[in-house]
mmCIF file of C-alpha atoms in Angstrom:
data_model
loop_
_atom_site.group_PDB
_atom_site.id
_atom_site.type_symbol
_atom_site.label_atom_id
_atom_site.label_comp_id
_atom_site.label_asym_id
_atom_site.label_seq_id
_atom_site.Cartn_x
_atom_site.Cartn_y
_atom_site.Cartn_z
ATOM 1 C CA MET A 254 13.078 12.311 -55.759
ATOM 2 C CA LYS A 255 10.911 14.378 -53.441
ATOM 3 C CA PRO A 256 8.754 11.430 -52.239
ATOM 4 C CA ILE A 257 11.913 9.414 -51.579
ATOM 5 C CA PHE A 258 13.432 12.312 -49.656
ATOM 6 C CA HIS A 259 10.209 12.809 -47.687
ATOM 7 C CA ALA A 260 10.042 9.101 -46.855
ATOM 8 C CA ALA A 261 13.663 9.163 -45.694
ATOM 9 C CA ARG A 262 12.990 12.181 -43.501
ATOM 10 C CA VAL A 263 9.920 10.517 -41.949
ATOM 11 C CA ALA A 264 11.936 7.364 -41.312
ATOM 12 C CA ALA A 265 14.695 9.413 -39.657
ATOM 13 C CA THR A 266 12.138 11.218 -37.475
ATOM 14 C CA VAL A 267 10.536 7.929 -36.422
ATOM 15 C CA ALA A 268 13.959 6.471 -35.642
ATOM 16 C CA LEU A 269 14.893 9.526 -33.571
ATOM 17 C CA THR A 270 11.600 9.290 -31.670
ATOM 18 C CA MET A 271 12.204 5.619 -30.982
ATOM 19 C CA VAL A 272 15.743 6.321 -29.746
ATOM 20 C CA THR A 273 14.463 9.098 -27.482
ATOM 21 C CA THR A 274 11.713 6.852 -26.124
ATOM 22 C CA MET A 275 14.182 4.052 -25.524
ATOM 23 C CA ALA A 276 16.538 6.477 -23.751
ATOM 24 C CA VAL A 277 13.756 7.612 -21.434
ATOM 25 C CA HIS A 278 12.759 4.036 -20.638
ATOM 26 C CA ALA A 279 16.384 3.039 -20.062
ATOM 27 C CA GLN A 280 16.883 5.904 -17.622
ATOM 28 C CA THR A 281 17.883 5.123 -14.029
ATOM 29 C CA LEU A 282 16.705 7.719 -11.524
ATOM 30 C CA ARG A 283 18.074 7.855 -7.990
ATOM 31 C CA MET A 284 15.617 9.323 -5.502
ATOM 32 C CA ALA A 285 16.262 10.758 -2.037
ATOM 33 C CA VAL A 286 13.800 11.784 0.681
ATOM 34 C CA THR A 287 15.119 14.534 2.950
ATOM 35 C CA ASP A 288 13.239 13.735 6.158
ATOM 36 C CA ILE A 289 14.184 10.026 6.337
ATOM 37 C CA VAL A 290 17.664 8.978 7.418
ATOM 38 C CA GLY A 291 19.134 5.560 6.606
ATOM 39 C CA LEU A 292 18.505 3.103 3.793
ATOM 40 C CA GLU A 293 16.495 0.720 5.981
ATOM 41 C CA ASN A 294 14.060 3.459 7.008
ATOM 42 C CA LEU A 295 13.874 4.759 3.458
ATOM 43 C CA GLN A 296 13.067 1.334 2.077
ATOM 44 C CA ARG A 297 10.452 0.660 4.755
ATOM 45 C CA GLU A 298 8.576 3.842 3.851
ATOM 46 C CA TYR A 299 9.160 4.151 0.116
ATOM 47 C CA ALA A 300 9.933 0.716 -1.376
ATOM 48 C CA PRO A 301 6.273 0.204 -2.469
ATOM 49 C CA PHE A 302 6.232 3.667 -4.073
ATOM 50 C CA GLN A 303 9.601 3.044 -5.733
ATOM 51 C CA LYS A 304 8.336 -0.220 -7.220
ATOM 52 C CA VAL A 305 5.130 1.240 -8.630
ATOM 53 C CA LEU A 306 6.827 4.378 -9.967
ATOM 54 C CA SER A 307 9.413 2.215 -11.748
ATOM 55 C CA GLU A 308 6.734 -0.006 -13.258
ATOM 56 C CA LYS A 309 4.491 2.819 -14.442
ATOM 57 C CA SER A 310 7.274 5.025 -15.811
ATOM 58 C CA GLY A 311 9.318 2.303 -17.460
ATOM 59 C CA MET A 312 12.359 3.790 -15.763
ATOM 60 C CA LYS A 313 14.405 2.253 -12.980
ATOM 61 C CA VAL A 314 13.915 4.265 -9.790
ATOM 62 C CA GLU A 315 16.449 3.600 -7.037
ATOM 63 C CA LEU A 316 16.247 4.841 -3.447
ATOM 64 C CA PHE A 317 19.291 6.815 -2.336
ATOM 65 C CA PRO A 318 19.630 7.645 1.396
ATOM 66 C CA VAL A 319 21.033 11.010 2.468
ATOM 67 C CA PRO A 320 22.088 11.903 6.039
ATOM 68 C CA ASN A 321 20.591 15.391 5.967
ATOM 69 C CA ARG A 322 19.146 18.117 3.780
ATOM 70 C CA THR A 323 22.487 19.763 3.018
ATOM 71 C CA ALA A 324 23.871 16.443 1.811
ATOM 72 C CA ALA A 325 20.851 16.094 -0.472
ATOM 73 C CA VAL A 326 21.567 19.486 -2.066
ATOM 74 C CA GLU A 327 25.199 18.535 -2.599
ATOM 75 C CA ALA A 328 24.213 15.157 -4.057
ATOM 76 C CA LEU A 329 21.772 16.823 -6.478
ATOM 77 C CA ASN A 330 24.415 19.311 -7.620
ATOM 78 C CA ALA A 331 26.921 16.485 -8.047
ATOM 79 C CA LYS A 332 24.348 14.477 -10.070
ATOM 80 C CA LYS A 333 24.546 11.632 -7.548
ATOM 81 C CA ILE A 334 20.773 11.827 -7.184
ATOM 82 C CA ASP A 335 18.166 12.806 -9.748
ATOM 83 C CA LEU A 336 14.958 13.159 -7.734
ATOM 84 C CA VAL A 337 14.352 14.390 -4.209
ATOM 85 C CA LEU A 338 11.139 14.517 -2.184
ATOM 86 C CA THR A 339 11.262 17.362 0.291
ATOM 87 C CA GLY A 340 9.173 19.794 2.333
ATOM 88 C CA PRO A 341 8.236 23.408 1.620
ATOM 89 C CA ALA A 342 10.914 24.949 3.866
ATOM 90 C CA GLU A 343 13.542 22.802 2.197
ATOM 91 C CA TYR A 344 12.281 23.541 -1.312
ATOM 92 C CA VAL A 345 13.184 27.229 -1.224
ATOM 93 C CA VAL A 346 16.782 26.328 -0.324
ATOM 94 C CA PHE A 347 16.958 23.651 -3.021
ATOM 95 C CA LYS A 348 15.680 26.164 -5.574
ATOM 96 C CA LYS A 349 18.194 28.779 -4.471
ATOM 97 C CA ARG A 350 21.167 26.415 -4.549
ATOM 98 C CA THR A 351 20.328 23.970 -7.355
ATOM 99 C CA ASP A 352 17.665 25.472 -9.642
ATOM 100 C CA ALA A 353 15.805 22.161 -9.325
ATOM 101 C CA LYS A 354 12.755 21.450 -11.481
ATOM 102 C CA LEU A 355 9.284 20.978 -10.004
ATOM 103 C CA VAL A 356 7.777 17.599 -10.849
ATOM 104 C CA VAL A 357 4.667 17.169 -8.689
ATOM 105 C CA GLY A 358 3.327 18.263 -5.312
ATOM 106 C CA PHE A 359 2.474 15.814 -2.538
ATOM 107 C CA SER A 360 -0.384 17.475 -0.686
ATOM 108 C CA ARG A 361 -0.816 17.110 3.063
ATOM 109 C CA PRO A 362 -4.415 17.723 4.163
ATOM 110 C CA GLU A 363 -4.836 20.243 6.979
ATOM 111 C CA TYR A 364 -1.140 21.036 6.943
ATOM 112 C CA TYR A 365 -0.611 24.177 8.993
ATOM 113 C CA GLY A 366 1.056 25.431 12.154
ATOM 114 C CA SER A 367 -0.729 26.624 15.284
ATOM 115 C CA VAL A 368 0.067 28.385 18.526
ATOM 116 C CA VAL A 369 -1.476 26.510 21.441
ATOM 117 C CA THR A 370 -1.788 27.090 25.165
ATOM 118 C CA ILE A 371 -3.728 25.562 28.071
ATOM 119 C CA VAL A 372 -7.181 26.526 29.277
ATOM 120 C CA GLY A 373 -6.780 28.383 32.559
ATOM 121 C CA SER A 374 -3.300 29.677 31.763
ATOM 122 C CA GLY A 375 -4.467 33.266 31.450
ATOM 123 C CA ILE A 376 -3.314 33.390 27.833
ATOM 124 C CA ASP A 377 -6.279 34.313 25.649
ATOM 125 C CA GLY A 378 -4.519 35.623 22.540
ATOM 126 C CA VAL A 379 -1.085 36.092 21.064
ATOM 127 C CA GLU A 380 -0.906 39.599 22.532
ATOM 128 C CA ASP A 381 -0.702 37.954 25.970
ATOM 129 C CA LEU A 382 2.544 36.224 24.969
ATOM 130 C CA LYS A 383 4.641 39.378 25.026
ATOM 131 C CA GLY A 384 7.582 38.976 27.369
ATOM 132 C CA LYS A 385 6.923 35.242 27.761
ATOM 133 C CA LYS A 386 8.463 31.997 26.497
ATOM 134 C CA VAL A 387 7.103 30.086 23.513
ATOM 135 C CA ALA A 388 8.296 26.525 22.825
ATOM 136 C CA LEU A 389 8.608 25.402 19.211
ATOM 137 C CA GLY A 390 9.653 22.162 17.521
ATOM 138 C CA ASP A 391 12.812 21.304 15.627
ATOM 139 C CA VAL A 392 14.726 24.256 14.211
ATOM 140 C CA GLY A 393 13.806 24.618 10.553
ATOM 141 C CA SER A 394 10.605 22.550 10.687
ATOM 142 C CA THR A 395 8.059 24.130 8.350
ATOM 143 C CA SER A 396 5.006 23.466 10.508
ATOM 144 C CA ARG A 397 6.490 23.355 14.015
ATOM 145 C CA HIS A 398 8.944 26.247 13.807
ATOM 146 C CA LEU A 399 8.658 28.523 10.784
ATOM 147 C CA SER A 400 4.867 28.527 10.518
ATOM 148 C CA PRO A 401 4.151 29.300 14.210
ATOM 149 C CA VAL A 402 6.770 32.064 14.109
ATOM 150 C CA GLN A 403 5.099 33.568 11.053
ATOM 151 C CA VAL A 404 1.679 33.251 12.706
ATOM 152 C CA LEU A 405 2.953 35.407 15.562
ATOM 153 C CA ALA A 406 4.472 37.920 13.143
ATOM 154 C CA ASP A 407 1.283 38.120 11.064
ATOM 155 C CA LEU A 408 -0.637 38.960 14.246
ATOM 156 C CA GLY A 409 1.721 41.736 15.316
ATOM 157 C CA ILE A 410 4.152 39.871 17.588
ATOM 158 C CA GLN A 411 7.838 40.355 16.723
ATOM 159 C CA PRO A 412 9.249 36.859 17.395
ATOM 160 C CA GLN A 413 12.821 38.049 17.842
ATOM 161 C CA LYS A 414 11.880 40.859 20.263
ATOM 162 C CA ASP A 415 8.521 40.298 21.940
ATOM 163 C CA VAL A 416 8.862 36.640 22.993
ATOM 164 C CA GLN A 417 11.612 34.208 23.954
ATOM 165 C CA ILE A 418 11.700 31.269 21.548
ATOM 166 C CA LEU A 419 12.761 27.841 22.820
ATOM 167 C CA HIS A 420 13.150 24.645 20.805
ATOM 168 C CA ILE A 421 12.219 21.610 22.864
ATOM 169 C CA ASN A 422 10.436 18.272 22.522
ATOM 170 C CA ARG A 423 6.631 18.580 22.325
ATOM 171 C CA ASN A 424 5.948 16.407 25.384
ATOM 172 C CA VAL A 425 8.540 18.300 27.410
ATOM 173 C CA ALA A 426 6.987 21.565 26.205
ATOM 174 C CA VAL A 427 3.541 20.524 27.452
ATOM 175 C CA GLU A 428 4.990 19.665 30.877
ATOM 176 C CA ALA A 429 6.657 23.081 30.916
ATOM 177 C CA MET A 430 3.320 24.719 30.072
ATOM 178 C CA ARG A 431 1.650 22.896 32.937
ATOM 179 C CA ARG A 432 4.300 24.254 35.314
ATOM 180 C CA GLY A 433 3.946 27.752 33.915
ATOM 181 C CA ASP A 434 7.526 27.817 32.611
ATOM 182 C CA VAL A 435 6.317 28.162 29.022
ATOM 183 C CA ALA A 436 3.309 30.208 27.957
ATOM 184 C CA ALA A 437 2.523 28.490 24.637
ATOM 185 C CA ILE A 438 3.783 25.930 22.144
ATOM 186 C CA GLY A 439 3.944 25.858 18.369
ATOM 187 C CA ILE A 440 2.737 22.639 16.738
ATOM 188 C CA ASN A 441 1.059 21.404 13.590
ATOM 189 C CA ARG A 442 -2.512 20.185 13.320
ATOM 190 C CA THR A 443 -1.620 16.502 13.460
ATOM 191 C CA ASP A 444 0.192 16.928 16.785
ATOM 192 C CA LEU A 445 -2.857 17.995 18.768
ATOM 193 C CA PRO A 446 -4.821 14.701 18.867
ATOM 194 C CA GLY A 447 -1.717 12.835 20.046
ATOM 195 C CA LEU A 448 -0.972 15.378 22.760
ATOM 196 C CA SER A 449 -4.601 15.329 23.946
ATOM 197 C CA LYS A 450 -4.395 11.540 24.218
ATOM 198 C CA LYS A 451 -1.062 11.599 26.041
ATOM 199 C CA PHE A 452 -2.163 14.357 28.431
ATOM 200 C CA PRO A 453 -5.863 13.616 29.077
ATOM 201 C CA ASP A 454 -5.926 15.988 32.052
ATOM 202 C CA VAL A 455 -4.828 18.955 29.924
ATOM 203 C CA VAL A 456 -7.354 21.002 27.944
ATOM 204 C CA PHE A 457 -5.538 22.634 25.065
ATOM 205 C CA LYS A 458 -6.591 25.923 23.488
ATOM 206 C CA VAL A 459 -5.563 27.058 20.005
ATOM 207 C CA ILE A 460 -5.015 30.818 20.139
ATOM 208 C CA ALA A 461 -3.730 31.218 16.564
ATOM 209 C CA ARG A 462 -3.923 29.057 13.458
ATOM 210 C CA GLY A 463 -1.607 29.538 10.505
ATOM 211 C CA ARG A 464 -2.629 29.522 6.888
ATOM 212 C CA ASP A 465 -2.435 26.252 4.964
ATOM 213 C CA LEU A 466 1.143 25.498 4.020
ATOM 214 C CA PRO A 467 2.423 24.732 0.525
ATOM 215 C CA ASN A 468 2.818 21.128 -0.557
ATOM 216 C CA ASP A 469 5.737 18.803 -0.125
ATOM 217 C CA VAL A 470 7.290 18.465 -3.543
ATOM 218 C CA LEU A 471 9.132 16.002 -5.760
ATOM 219 C CA LEU A 472 12.013 17.773 -7.480
ATOM 220 C CA ALA A 473 14.249 16.796 -10.374
ATOM 221 C CA GLY A 474 17.814 17.996 -10.658
ATOM 222 C CA PRO A 475 18.617 20.558 -13.358
ATOM 223 C CA HIS A 476 20.617 17.844 -15.127
ATOM 224 C CA VAL A 477 17.520 15.655 -15.599
ATOM 225 C CA PRO A 478 16.224 16.010 -19.204
ATOM 226 C CA ASP A 479 12.933 17.837 -19.632
ATOM 227 C CA SER A 480 11.616 14.775 -21.495
ATOM 228 C CA VAL A 481 12.094 12.689 -18.344
ATOM 229 C CA VAL A 482 10.390 15.324 -16.181
ATOM 230 C CA SER A 483 7.468 15.418 -18.622
ATOM 231 C CA THR A 484 7.220 11.629 -18.545
ATOM 232 C CA MET A 485 7.144 11.668 -14.752
ATOM 233 C CA LYS A 486 4.423 14.313 -14.688
ATOM 234 C CA LYS A 487 2.337 12.167 -17.034
ATOM 235 C CA VAL A 488 2.913 9.063 -14.906
ATOM 236 C CA PHE A 489 1.621 10.827 -11.784
ATOM 237 C CA SER A 490 -1.378 12.193 -13.672
ATOM 238 C CA GLU A 491 -2.369 8.845 -15.195
ATOM 239 C CA ASN A 492 -1.642 6.631 -12.167
ATOM 240 C CA SER A 493 -2.576 8.925 -9.305
ATOM 241 C CA GLN A 494 -4.503 6.574 -7.017
ATOM 242 C CA THR A 495 -2.133 3.651 -7.545
ATOM 243 C CA LEU A 496 0.837 5.817 -6.569
ATOM 244 C CA ILE A 497 -1.032 7.310 -3.588
ATOM 245 C CA ASP A 498 -1.821 3.815 -2.336
ATOM 246 C CA ALA A 499 1.871 2.944 -2.667
ATOM 247 C CA VAL A 500 2.926 6.028 -0.673
ATOM 248 C CA LEU A 501 0.492 5.158 2.110
ATOM 249 C CA ARG A 502 1.898 1.667 2.452
ATOM 250 C CA GLY A 503 4.781 3.355 4.244
ATOM 251 C CA PRO A 504 3.809 2.547 7.849
ATOM 252 C CA ASP A 505 5.159 5.493 9.812
ATOM 253 C CA GLU A 506 6.342 8.790 8.327
ATOM 254 C CA ASN A 507 4.178 8.472 5.233
ATOM 255 C CA GLN A 508 0.938 8.457 7.199
ATOM 256 C CA LYS A 509 1.168 12.255 7.223
ATOM 257 C CA PHE A 510 0.032 11.993 3.569
ATOM 258 C CA ARG A 511 -3.234 10.218 4.369
ATOM 259 C CA GLY A 512 -5.966 11.895 2.328
ATOM 260 C CA MET A 513 -3.383 13.319 -0.077
ATOM 261 C CA ALA A 514 -3.541 14.149 -3.755
ATOM 262 C CA PHE A 515 -0.814 14.781 -6.297
ATOM 263 C CA ILE A 516 -0.685 18.407 -7.428
ATOM 264 C CA PRO A 517 0.666 18.735 -10.985
ATOM 265 C CA SER A 518 0.229 22.501 -11.351
ATOM 266 C CA ILE A 519 2.591 23.708 -8.610
ATOM 267 C CA ALA A 520 4.651 26.838 -9.210
ATOM 268 C CA ASP A 521 7.657 28.401 -7.550
ATOM 269 C CA SER A 522 5.510 31.351 -6.455
ATOM 270 C CA ASP A 523 3.446 28.971 -4.277
ATOM 271 C CA TYR A 524 6.382 28.992 -1.852
ATOM 272 C CA ASN A 525 6.722 32.758 -1.400
ATOM 273 C CA TYR A 526 4.982 32.542 1.983
ATOM 274 C CA VAL A 527 7.749 30.172 3.111
ATOM 275 C CA ARG A 528 10.314 32.690 1.906
ATOM 276 C CA LYS A 529 8.530 35.229 4.084
ATOM 277 C CA MET A 530 9.017 32.895 7.064
ATOM 278 C CA TYR A 531 12.759 32.778 6.442
ATOM 279 C CA ALA A 532 12.847 36.578 6.357
ATOM 280 C CA THR A 533 10.913 36.708 9.632
ATOM 281 C CA ILE A 534 13.553 34.629 11.430
ATOM 282 C CA GLY A 535 16.327 36.797 9.980
ATOM 283 C CA GLN A 536 17.434 34.636 7.043
ATOM 284 C CA PRO A 537 16.048 36.380 3.942
ATOM 285 C CA GLN A 538 18.649 34.851 1.629
ATOM 286 C CA PHE A 539 17.279 31.268 2.142
ATOM 287 C CA ALA A 540 20.657 29.896 1.033
ATOM 288 C CA SER A 541 21.085 27.393 3.872
ATOM 289 C CA PHE A 542 18.897 25.134 5.947
ATOM 290 C CA VAL A 543 17.942 26.469 9.349
ATOM 291 C CA GLY A 544 19.306 24.191 12.053
ATOM 292 C CA ASP A 545 21.826 22.255 9.927
#
């Protein structure tokens, strides 16, 4: 009787494994991207990635547009979406409000914020910014707002007391610097070549460079089974270059990932420096998106 019982147990285990495998492969996953608004834009940037990820995972991945970051959090909590690709500043809010699971990091080479001025402005270091105006990018931007603010704080400037922070368009900010209305601007590394090309008569000077920022990250909702998350991690590990090539077929926004790699070993603690940025701007609870 024992061999028969053992054979029955093995058969049951095999059947359960097959059912689990079939369930994973039958899974439909809806994916949002927080910095792209509108289905048309989302499809233009991520349709190639969606197609390859579906093929390699055996699961159906669907693109799901969200109007803003807050809507993405609500959709994840409501189980309307299963995956979301988001930035480091957004991640800490997602983690606080959804307990989302880390799937894989999307690295961005030379991803950091800087404080920049103009040669001849009389500004030689951040200490010269005291009492002056500093123009930053969109409220809540990791690299154009939070990082430059933290750079100032790390170098002894109290952003909420020592300088006046403005949030204005980069081109407008450069014009304001030329007039002397603004002493410096906060930008990321990829902004500088474009500004130098647009303003060939301006010689820019970086007076402070921030530390490298954490990766953008693909998250899974807490409702997504761990088996699905594990499958996704394996897919990214085994098909890295194919998926990178698919990401880079996005013609506009996705070019920020040129030179990227997928980072499988990301941890929540990697984003503590971002949490420090939130505390610096007076929002240590990181329970809501800055600027929404």
